[in-house]
Amino acid sequence: MDPLTYSLCHKPVIGMLLFVASACAFPPLLDEAPFALQQAGARLVQDVEAPVGKTYSLNLNFRFRSAAAIRADELVGSSYNAYCGRDYADIPPVPRQDLGRPIPIHVLVRERRTGAVVLDQVFQTLCITSQGGSGYAKTRTAARVALGAGKYTLEVRSLEDQPGLAGVTTTVSLVSGDGK
């Protein structure tokens, strides 16, 4: 999507027409790149290009083998509620049960041409933001990344071993975060 189309998608009348015609679809900057989240120190380094300046969602995706496996999951979680934005230590034990366990990841984003650091932060991911789709999948929004239009190098690193992911395919996506 180019900047002109993106801006037109946000106009009241023409935006609705473009949306109905599927012209406002925003493809992922990074679509489900394999990431061995199970192992501490696992790294994903990928070049991405942001066609327009906006905030993008960095997602951790989990694909389970079966309905039974997704129901048995205790790591990713099964709900999203008001506790999700809080520090895990401050959440009472009963509400924690459906939120999964915190998964810390380090995210480093550099401007490709200059190497300037745009983001260098550790995120404590918690809670699912979606479930379903094709197959037995869950998604966690790990970070919101503000990028200007340009080319970047994204590095994501797992900080701790994550037991409970045997047989689960884990990937990383960088997406628009909305339909337009």
mmCIF file with all atom_site columns, C-alpha atoms in Angstrom:
data_model
loop_
_atom_site.group_PDB
_atom_site.id
_atom_site.type_symbol
_atom_site.label_atom_id
_atom_site.label_alt_id
_atom_site.label_comp_id
_atom_site.label_asym_id
_atom_site.label_entity_id
_atom_site.label_seq_id
_atom_site.pdbx_PDB_ins_code
_atom_site.Cartn_x
_atom_site.Cartn_y
_atom_site.Cartn_z
_atom_site.occupancy
_atom_site.B_iso_or_equiv
_atom_site.pdbx_formal_charge
_atom_site.auth_seq_id
_atom_site.auth_comp_id
_atom_site.auth_asym_id
_atom_site.auth_atom_id
_atom_site.pdbx_PDB_model_num
ATOM 1   C CA . MET A 1 1   ? 0.000   0.000   0.000  1.00 0.00 ? 1   MET A CA 1
ATOM 2   C CA . ASP A 1 2   ? 1.396   3.400   -0.944 1.00 0.00 ? 2   ASP A CA 1
ATOM 3   C CA . PRO A 1 3   ? 0.989   6.574   1.193  1.00 0.00 ? 3   PRO A CA 1
ATOM 4   C CA . LEU A 1 4   ? -1.657  8.106   -1.122 1.00 0.00 ? 4   LEU A CA 1
ATOM 5   C CA . THR A 1 5   ? -3.913  5.035   -1.005 1.00 0.00 ? 5   THR A CA 1
ATOM 6   C CA . TYR A 1 6   ? -3.398  4.812   2.755  1.00 0.00 ? 6   TYR A CA 1
ATOM 7   C CA . SER A 1 7   ? -4.507  8.421   3.256  1.00 0.00 ? 7   SER A CA 1
ATOM 8   C CA . LEU A 1 8   ? -7.510  7.976   0.931  1.00 0.00 ? 8   LEU A CA 1
ATOM 9   C CA . CYS A 1 9   ? -8.603  4.916   2.927  1.00 0.00 ? 9   CYS A CA 1
ATOM 10  C CA . HIS A 1 10  ? -9.104  7.221   5.921  1.00 0.00 ? 10  HIS A CA 1
ATOM 11  C CA . LYS A 1 11  ? -11.443 9.635   4.096  1.00 0.00 ? 11  LYS A CA 1
ATOM 12  C CA . PRO A 1 12  ? -15.156 9.291   4.951  1.00 0.00 ? 12  PRO A CA 1
ATOM 13  C CA . VAL A 1 13  ? -16.753 8.461   1.585  1.00 0.00 ? 13  VAL A CA 1
ATOM 14  C CA . ILE A 1 14  ? -13.891 7.395   -0.651 1.00 0.00 ? 14  ILE A CA 1
ATOM 15  C CA . GLY A 1 15  ? -12.399 5.408   2.226  1.00 0.00 ? 15  GLY A CA 1
ATOM 16  C CA . MET A 1 16  ? -15.581 3.337   2.539  1.00 0.00 ? 16  MET A CA 1
ATOM 17  C CA . LEU A 1 17  ? -15.607 2.684   -1.199 1.00 0.00 ? 17  LEU A CA 1
ATOM 18  C CA . LEU A 1 18  ? -11.939 1.682   -1.203 1.00 0.00 ? 18  LEU A CA 1
ATOM 19  C CA . PHE A 1 19  ? -12.500 -0.509  1.852  1.00 0.00 ? 19  PHE A CA 1
ATOM 20  C CA . VAL A 1 20  ? -15.424 -2.308  0.206  1.00 0.00 ? 20  VAL A CA 1
ATOM 21  C CA . ALA A 1 21  ? -13.266 -2.839  -2.896 1.00 0.00 ? 21  ALA A CA 1
ATOM 22  C CA . SER A 1 22  ? -10.543 -4.333  -0.662 1.00 0.00 ? 22  SER A CA 1
ATOM 23  C CA . ALA A 1 23  ? -8.121  -1.595  -1.745 1.00 0.00 ? 23  ALA A CA 1
ATOM 24  C CA . CYS A 1 24  ? -7.431  -0.743  1.894  1.00 0.00 ? 24  CYS A CA 1
ATOM 25  C CA . ALA A 1 25  ? -6.021  -4.148  2.768  1.00 0.00 ? 25  ALA A CA 1
ATOM 26  C CA . PHE A 1 26  ? -2.658  -3.625  4.440  1.00 0.00 ? 26  PHE A CA 1
ATOM 27  C CA . PRO A 1 27  ? -0.275  -6.555  3.945  1.00 0.00 ? 27  PRO A CA 1
ATOM 28  C CA . PRO A 1 28  ? 1.983   -7.553  6.844  1.00 0.00 ? 28  PRO A CA 1
ATOM 29  C CA . LEU A 1 29  ? 5.502   -6.126  6.861  1.00 0.00 ? 29  LEU A CA 1
ATOM 30  C CA . LEU A 1 30  ? 6.608   -9.525  8.200  1.00 0.00 ? 30  LEU A CA 1
ATOM 31  C CA . ASP A 1 31  ? 4.285   -12.509 7.908  1.00 0.00 ? 31  ASP A CA 1
ATOM 32  C CA . GLU A 1 32  ? 4.768   -15.411 10.295 1.00 0.00 ? 32  GLU A CA 1
ATOM 33  C CA . ALA A 1 33  ? 8.552   -15.731 10.217 1.00 0.00 ? 33  ALA A CA 1
ATOM 34  C CA . PRO A 1 34  ? 9.689   -18.852 12.120 1.00 0.00 ? 34  PRO A CA 1
ATOM 35  C CA . PHE A 1 35  ? 10.938  -18.052 15.634 1.00 0.00 ? 35  PHE A CA 1
ATOM 36  C CA . ALA A 1 36  ? 12.160  -20.718 18.090 1.00 0.00 ? 36  ALA A CA 1
ATOM 37  C CA . LEU A 1 37  ? 10.604  -19.072 21.125 1.00 0.00 ? 37  LEU A CA 1
ATOM 38  C CA . GLN A 1 38  ? 11.127  -22.263 23.151 1.00 0.00 ? 38  GLN A CA 1
ATOM 39  C CA . GLN A 1 39  ? 14.862  -21.550 23.522 1.00 0.00 ? 39  GLN A CA 1
ATOM 40  C CA . ALA A 1 40  ? 16.452  -18.664 25.392 1.00 0.00 ? 40  ALA A CA 1
ATOM 41  C CA . GLY A 1 41  ? 18.670  -16.692 23.055 1.00 0.00 ? 41  GLY A CA 1
ATOM 42  C CA . ALA A 1 42  ? 16.769  -17.626 19.878 1.00 0.00 ? 42  ALA A CA 1
ATOM 43  C CA . ARG A 1 43  ? 16.985  -14.749 17.388 1.00 0.00 ? 43  ARG A CA 1
ATOM 44  C CA . LEU A 1 44  ? 15.086  -13.551 14.381 1.00 0.00 ? 44  LEU A CA 1
ATOM 45  C CA . VAL A 1 45  ? 16.681  -10.846 12.225 1.00 0.00 ? 45  VAL A CA 1
ATOM 46  C CA . GLN A 1 46  ? 14.624  -9.604  9.305  1.00 0.00 ? 46  GLN A CA 1
ATOM 47  C CA . ASP A 1 47  ? 14.631  -6.573  7.014  1.00 0.00 ? 47  ASP A CA 1
ATOM 48  C CA . VAL A 1 48  ? 11.232  -4.893  6.686  1.00 0.00 ? 48  VAL A CA 1
ATOM 49  C CA . GLU A 1 49  ? 9.901   -1.907  4.808  1.00 0.00 ? 49  GLU A CA 1
ATOM 50  C CA . ALA A 1 50  ? 7.178   0.344   6.224  1.00 0.00 ? 50  ALA A CA 1
ATOM 51  C CA . PRO A 1 51  ? 5.269   1.897   3.318  1.00 0.00 ? 51  PRO A CA 1
ATOM 52  C CA . VAL A 1 52  ? 3.685   4.550   5.557  1.00 0.00 ? 52  VAL A CA 1
ATOM 53  C CA . GLY A 1 53  ? 4.489   5.998   8.946  1.00 0.00 ? 53  GLY A CA 1
ATOM 54  C CA . LYS A 1 54  ? 2.278   4.501   11.648 1.00 0.00 ? 54  LYS A CA 1
ATOM 55  C CA . THR A 1 55  ? 2.275   2.196   14.639 1.00 0.00 ? 55  THR A CA 1
ATOM 56  C CA . TYR A 1 56  ? 2.591   -1.485  13.793 1.00 0.00 ? 56  TYR A CA 1
ATOM 57  C CA . SER A 1 57  ? 1.844   -4.541  15.967 1.00 0.00 ? 57  SER A CA 1
ATOM 58  C CA . LEU A 1 58  ? 4.556   -7.110  16.604 1.00 0.00 ? 58  LEU A CA 1
ATOM 59  C CA . ASN A 1 59  ? 2.763   -10.407 17.158 1.00 0.00 ? 59  ASN A CA 1
ATOM 60  C CA . LEU A 1 60  ? 3.838   -13.762 18.525 1.00 0.00 ? 60  LEU A CA 1
ATOM 61  C CA . ASN A 1 61  ? 1.860   -16.518 16.788 1.00 0.00 ? 61  ASN A CA 1
ATOM 62  C CA . PHE A 1 62  ? 1.354   -20.010 18.179 1.00 0.00 ? 62  PHE A CA 1
ATOM 63  C CA . ARG A 1 63  ? -0.005  -22.854 16.036 1.00 0.00 ? 63  ARG A CA 1
ATOM 64  C CA . PHE A 1 64  ? -1.033  -25.993 17.948 1.00 0.00 ? 64  PHE A CA 1
ATOM 65  C CA . ARG A 1 65  ? -1.390  -29.524 16.538 1.00 0.00 ? 65  ARG A CA 1
ATOM 66  C CA . SER A 1 66  ? -4.984  -30.155 17.641 1.00 0.00 ? 66  SER A CA 1
ATOM 67  C CA . ALA A 1 67  ? -8.020  -28.837 19.480 1.00 0.00 ? 67  ALA A CA 1
ATOM 68  C CA . ALA A 1 68  ? -6.949  -30.855 22.534 1.00 0.00 ? 68  ALA A CA 1
ATOM 69  C CA . ALA A 1 69  ? -3.469  -29.257 22.464 1.00 0.00 ? 69  ALA A CA 1
ATOM 70  C CA . ILE A 1 70  ? -4.852  -25.729 22.266 1.00 0.00 ? 70  ILE A CA 1
ATOM 71  C CA . ARG A 1 71  ? -7.242  -26.414 25.187 1.00 0.00 ? 71  ARG A CA 1
ATOM 72  C CA . ALA A 1 72  ? -4.407  -27.890 27.288 1.00 0.00 ? 72  ALA A CA 1
ATOM 73  C CA . ASP A 1 73  ? -2.170  -24.821 26.726 1.00 0.00 ? 73  ASP A CA 1
ATOM 74  C CA . GLU A 1 74  ? -1.112  -23.040 29.926 1.00 0.00 ? 74  GLU A CA 1
ATOM 75  C CA . LEU A 1 75  ? 1.643   -20.844 28.483 1.00 0.00 ? 75  LEU A CA 1
ATOM 76  C CA . VAL A 1 76  ? -0.081  -18.617 25.915 1.00 0.00 ? 76  VAL A CA 1
ATOM 77  C CA . GLY A 1 77  ? -3.348  -18.194 27.834 1.00 0.00 ? 77  GLY A CA 1
ATOM 78  C CA . SER A 1 78  ? -6.990  -18.171 26.856 1.00 0.00 ? 78  SER A CA 1
ATOM 79  C CA . SER A 1 79  ? -8.312  -14.686 27.627 1.00 0.00 ? 79  SER A CA 1
ATOM 80  C CA . TYR A 1 80  ? -7.673  -10.974 27.470 1.00 0.00 ? 80  TYR A CA 1
ATOM 81  C CA . ASN A 1 81  ? -8.954  -8.668  30.210 1.00 0.00 ? 81  ASN A CA 1
ATOM 82  C CA . ALA A 1 82  ? -8.130  -5.600  32.293 1.00 0.00 ? 82  ALA A CA 1
ATOM 83  C CA . TYR A 1 83  ? -5.235  -7.417  34.015 1.00 0.00 ? 83  TYR A CA 1
ATOM 84  C CA . CYS A 1 84  ? -3.319  -7.863  30.752 1.00 0.00 ? 84  CYS A CA 1
ATOM 85  C CA . GLY A 1 85  ? -1.725  -4.409  30.888 1.00 0.00 ? 85  GLY A CA 1
ATOM 86  C CA . ARG A 1 86  ? -0.439  -4.872  34.429 1.00 0.00 ? 86  ARG A CA 1
ATOM 87  C CA . ASP A 1 87  ? 2.756   -6.263  35.879 1.00 0.00 ? 87  ASP A CA 1
ATOM 88  C CA . TYR A 1 88  ? 2.331   -10.021 36.329 1.00 0.00 ? 88  TYR A CA 1
ATOM 89  C CA . ALA A 1 89  ? 3.428   -9.859  39.984 1.00 0.00 ? 89  ALA A CA 1
ATOM 90  C CA . ASP A 1 90  ? 0.546   -7.459  40.722 1.00 0.00 ? 90  ASP A CA 1
ATOM 91  C CA . ILE A 1 91  ? -2.159  -9.755  39.317 1.00 0.00 ? 91  ILE A CA 1
ATOM 92  C CA . PRO A 1 92  ? -4.027  -11.849 41.922 1.00 0.00 ? 92  PRO A CA 1
ATOM 93  C CA . PRO A 1 93  ? -3.608  -15.636 41.513 1.00 0.00 ? 93  PRO A CA 1
ATOM 94  C CA . VAL A 1 94  ? -7.167  -16.424 40.353 1.00 0.00 ? 94  VAL A CA 1
ATOM 95  C CA . PRO A 1 95  ? -7.215  -13.983 37.362 1.00 0.00 ? 95  PRO A CA 1
ATOM 96  C CA . ARG A 1 96  ? -3.742  -15.212 36.334 1.00 0.00 ? 96  ARG A CA 1
ATOM 97  C CA . GLN A 1 97  ? -5.091  -18.656 35.465 1.00 0.00 ? 97  GLN A CA 1
ATOM 98  C CA . ASP A 1 98  ? -6.452  -17.673 32.040 1.00 0.00 ? 98  ASP A CA 1
ATOM 99  C CA . LEU A 1 99  ? -3.767  -15.122 31.108 1.00 0.00 ? 99  LEU A CA 1
ATOM 100 C CA . GLY A 1 100 ? -0.939  -17.551 30.462 1.00 0.00 ? 100 GLY A CA 1
ATOM 101 C CA . ARG A 1 101 ? 2.612   -16.910 31.634 1.00 0.00 ? 101 ARG A CA 1
ATOM 102 C CA . PRO A 1 102 ? 4.721   -13.853 30.831 1.00 0.00 ? 102 PRO A CA 1
ATOM 103 C CA . ILE A 1 103 ? 7.056   -14.350 27.883 1.00 0.00 ? 103 ILE A CA 1
ATOM 104 C CA . PRO A 1 104 ? 9.881   -11.784 27.797 1.00 0.00 ? 104 PRO A CA 1
ATOM 105 C CA . ILE A 1 105 ? 11.323  -10.826 24.421 1.00 0.00 ? 105 ILE A CA 1
ATOM 106 C CA . HIS A 1 106 ? 13.878  -8.231  23.400 1.00 0.00 ? 106 HIS A CA 1
ATOM 107 C CA . VAL A 1 107 ? 12.999  -6.119  20.354 1.00 0.00 ? 107 VAL A CA 1
ATOM 108 C CA . LEU A 1 108 ? 15.610  -4.053  18.505 1.00 0.00 ? 108 LEU A CA 1
ATOM 109 C CA . VAL A 1 109 ? 14.680  -2.003  15.449 1.00 0.00 ? 109 VAL A CA 1
ATOM 110 C CA . ARG A 1 110 ? 17.310  -0.106  13.449 1.00 0.00 ? 110 ARG A CA 1
ATOM 111 C CA . GLU A 1 111 ? 16.942  2.192   10.471 1.00 0.00 ? 111 GLU A CA 1
ATOM 112 C CA . ARG A 1 112 ? 18.596  0.150   7.733  1.00 0.00 ? 112 ARG A CA 1
ATOM 113 C CA . ARG A 1 113 ? 20.532  2.899   5.949  1.00 0.00 ? 113 ARG A CA 1
ATOM 114 C CA . THR A 1 114 ? 22.016  4.663   8.992  1.00 0.00 ? 114 THR A CA 1
ATOM 115 C CA . GLY A 1 115 ? 21.840  1.954   11.647 1.00 0.00 ? 115 GLY A CA 1
ATOM 116 C CA . ALA A 1 116 ? 20.113  4.406   14.009 1.00 0.00 ? 116 ALA A CA 1
ATOM 117 C CA . VAL A 1 117 ? 18.214  2.643   16.786 1.00 0.00 ? 117 VAL A CA 1
ATOM 118 C CA . VAL A 1 118 ? 14.461  3.244   16.558 1.00 0.00 ? 118 VAL A CA 1
ATOM 119 C CA . LEU A 1 119 ? 13.487  0.860   19.372 1.00 0.00 ? 119 LEU A CA 1
ATOM 120 C CA . ASP A 1 120 ? 15.513  -1.145  21.879 1.00 0.00 ? 120 ASP A CA 1
ATOM 121 C CA . GLN A 1 121 ? 13.262  -2.578  24.566 1.00 0.00 ? 121 GLN A CA 1
ATOM 122 C CA . VAL A 1 122 ? 12.354  -5.713  26.499 1.00 0.00 ? 122 VAL A CA 1
ATOM 123 C CA . PHE A 1 123 ? 8.640   -6.534  26.438 1.00 0.00 ? 123 PHE A CA 1
ATOM 124 C CA . GLN A 1 124 ? 6.894   -8.840  28.905 1.00 0.00 ? 124 GLN A CA 1
ATOM 125 C CA . THR A 1 125 ? 4.199   -10.343 26.717 1.00 0.00 ? 125 THR A CA 1
ATOM 126 C CA . LEU A 1 126 ? 1.064   -11.583 28.439 1.00 0.00 ? 126 LEU A CA 1
ATOM 127 C CA . CYS A 1 127 ? -2.444  -12.623 27.295 1.00 0.00 ? 127 CYS A CA 1
ATOM 128 C CA . ILE A 1 128 ? -3.766  -13.628 23.913 1.00 0.00 ? 128 ILE A CA 1
ATOM 129 C CA . THR A 1 129 ? -5.203  -11.028 21.574 1.00 0.00 ? 129 THR A CA 1
ATOM 130 C CA . SER A 1 130 ? -6.802  -13.501 19.169 1.00 0.00 ? 130 SER A CA 1
ATOM 131 C CA . GLN A 1 131 ? -7.570  -17.175 18.801 1.00 0.00 ? 131 GLN A CA 1
ATOM 132 C CA . GLY A 1 132 ? -8.751  -19.247 15.879 1.00 0.00 ? 132 GLY A CA 1
ATOM 133 C CA . GLY A 1 133 ? -8.226  -18.401 12.261 1.00 0.00 ? 133 GLY A CA 1
ATOM 134 C CA . SER A 1 134 ? -6.794  -21.190 10.174 1.00 0.00 ? 134 SER A CA 1
ATOM 135 C CA . GLY A 1 135 ? -6.017  -24.212 12.274 1.00 0.00 ? 135 GLY A CA 1
ATOM 136 C CA . TYR A 1 136 ? -5.515  -24.171 16.010 1.00 0.00 ? 136 TYR A CA 1
ATOM 137 C CA . ALA A 1 137 ? -3.844  -20.792 16.497 1.00 0.00 ? 137 ALA A CA 1
ATOM 138 C CA . LYS A 1 138 ? -3.382  -18.150 19.185 1.00 0.00 ? 138 LYS A CA 1
ATOM 139 C CA . THR A 1 139 ? -1.751  -14.740 18.879 1.00 0.00 ? 139 THR A CA 1
ATOM 140 C CA . ARG A 1 140 ? -0.175  -12.397 21.428 1.00 0.00 ? 140 ARG A CA 1
ATOM 141 C CA . THR A 1 141 ? 0.479   -8.769  20.593 1.00 0.00 ? 141 THR A CA 1
ATOM 142 C CA . ALA A 1 142 ? 3.980   -8.444  21.988 1.00 0.00 ? 142 ALA A CA 1
ATOM 143 C CA . ALA A 1 143 ? 4.707   -4.798  21.177 1.00 0.00 ? 143 ALA A CA 1
ATOM 144 C CA . ARG A 1 144 ? 3.471   -1.713  19.380 1.00 0.00 ? 144 ARG A CA 1
ATOM 145 C CA . VAL A 1 145 ? 6.234   -0.291  17.178 1.00 0.00 ? 145 VAL A CA 1
ATOM 146 C CA . ALA A 1 146 ? 6.026   3.255   15.794 1.00 0.00 ? 146 ALA A CA 1
ATOM 147 C CA . LEU A 1 147 ? 7.809   3.435   12.432 1.00 0.00 ? 147 LEU A CA 1
ATOM 148 C CA . GLY A 1 148 ? 8.123   6.179   9.872  1.00 0.00 ? 148 GLY A CA 1
ATOM 149 C CA . ALA A 1 149 ? 7.972   5.266   6.201  1.00 0.00 ? 149 ALA A CA 1
ATOM 150 C CA . GLY A 1 150 ? 11.282  3.562   5.439  1.00 0.00 ? 150 GLY A CA 1
ATOM 151 C CA . LYS A 1 151 ? 13.448  0.455   5.595  1.00 0.00 ? 151 LYS A CA 1
ATOM 152 C CA . TYR A 1 152 ? 14.368  -1.185  8.894  1.00 0.00 ? 152 TYR A CA 1
ATOM 153 C CA . THR A 1 153 ? 16.106  -4.188  10.371 1.00 0.00 ? 153 THR A CA 1
ATOM 154 C CA . LEU A 1 154 ? 14.016  -5.919  13.022 1.00 0.00 ? 154 LEU A CA 1
ATOM 155 C CA . GLU A 1 155 ? 15.643  -8.186  15.599 1.00 0.00 ? 155 GLU A CA 1
ATOM 156 C CA . VAL A 1 156 ? 13.584  -10.220 18.062 1.00 0.00 ? 156 VAL A CA 1
ATOM 157 C CA . ARG A 1 157 ? 15.283  -12.317 20.740 1.00 0.00 ? 157 ARG A CA 1
ATOM 158 C CA . SER A 1 158 ? 13.827  -14.815 23.206 1.00 0.00 ? 158 SER A CA 1
ATOM 159 C CA . LEU A 1 159 ? 15.112  -14.138 26.728 1.00 0.00 ? 159 LEU A CA 1
ATOM 160 C CA . GLU A 1 160 ? 14.015  -17.289 28.561 1.00 0.00 ? 160 GLU A CA 1
ATOM 161 C CA . ASP A 1 161 ? 13.357  -20.945 27.805 1.00 0.00 ? 161 ASP A CA 1
ATOM 162 C CA . GLN A 1 162 ? 9.619   -21.484 27.379 1.00 0.00 ? 162 GLN A CA 1
ATOM 163 C CA . PRO A 1 163 ? 8.600   -24.963 28.496 1.00 0.00 ? 163 PRO A CA 1
ATOM 164 C CA . GLY A 1 164 ? 5.208   -26.157 27.311 1.00 0.00 ? 164 GLY A CA 1
ATOM 165 C CA . LEU A 1 165 ? 5.689   -25.419 23.618 1.00 0.00 ? 165 LEU A CA 1
ATOM 166 C CA . ALA A 1 166 ? 6.626   -28.904 22.454 1.00 0.00 ? 166 ALA A CA 1
ATOM 167 C CA . GLY A 1 167 ? 4.840   -29.513 19.164 1.00 0.00 ? 167 GLY A CA 1
ATOM 168 C CA . VAL A 1 168 ? 3.790   -25.856 18.879 1.00 0.00 ? 168 VAL A CA 1
ATOM 169 C CA . THR A 1 169 ? 4.961   -23.847 15.867 1.00 0.00 ? 169 THR A CA 1
ATOM 170 C CA . THR A 1 170 ? 5.927   -20.307 16.895 1.00 0.00 ? 170 THR A CA 1
ATOM 171 C CA . THR A 1 171 ? 6.303   -17.375 14.520 1.00 0.00 ? 171 THR A CA 1
ATOM 172 C CA . VAL A 1 172 ? 6.607   -13.575 14.557 1.00 0.00 ? 172 VAL A CA 1
ATOM 173 C CA . SER A 1 173 ? 4.578   -11.114 12.459 1.00 0.00 ? 173 SER A CA 1
ATOM 174 C CA . LEU A 1 174 ? 4.738   -7.335  12.070 1.00 0.00 ? 174 LEU A CA 1
ATOM 175 C CA . VAL A 1 175 ? 1.314   -6.107  10.958 1.00 0.00 ? 175 VAL A CA 1
ATOM 176 C CA . SER A 1 176 ? -0.623  -2.904  10.475 1.00 0.00 ? 176 SER A CA 1
ATOM 177 C CA . GLY A 1 177 ? -2.832  -3.608  13.448 1.00 0.00 ? 177 GLY A CA 1
ATOM 178 C CA . ASP A 1 178 ? -6.024  -2.461  11.742 1.00 0.00 ? 178 ASP A CA 1
ATOM 179 C CA . GLY A 1 179 ? -7.903  -3.025  8.532  1.00 0.00 ? 179 GLY A CA 1
ATOM 180 C CA . LYS A 1 180 ? -6.973  0.330   7.032  1.00 0.00 ? 180 LYS A CA 1
#
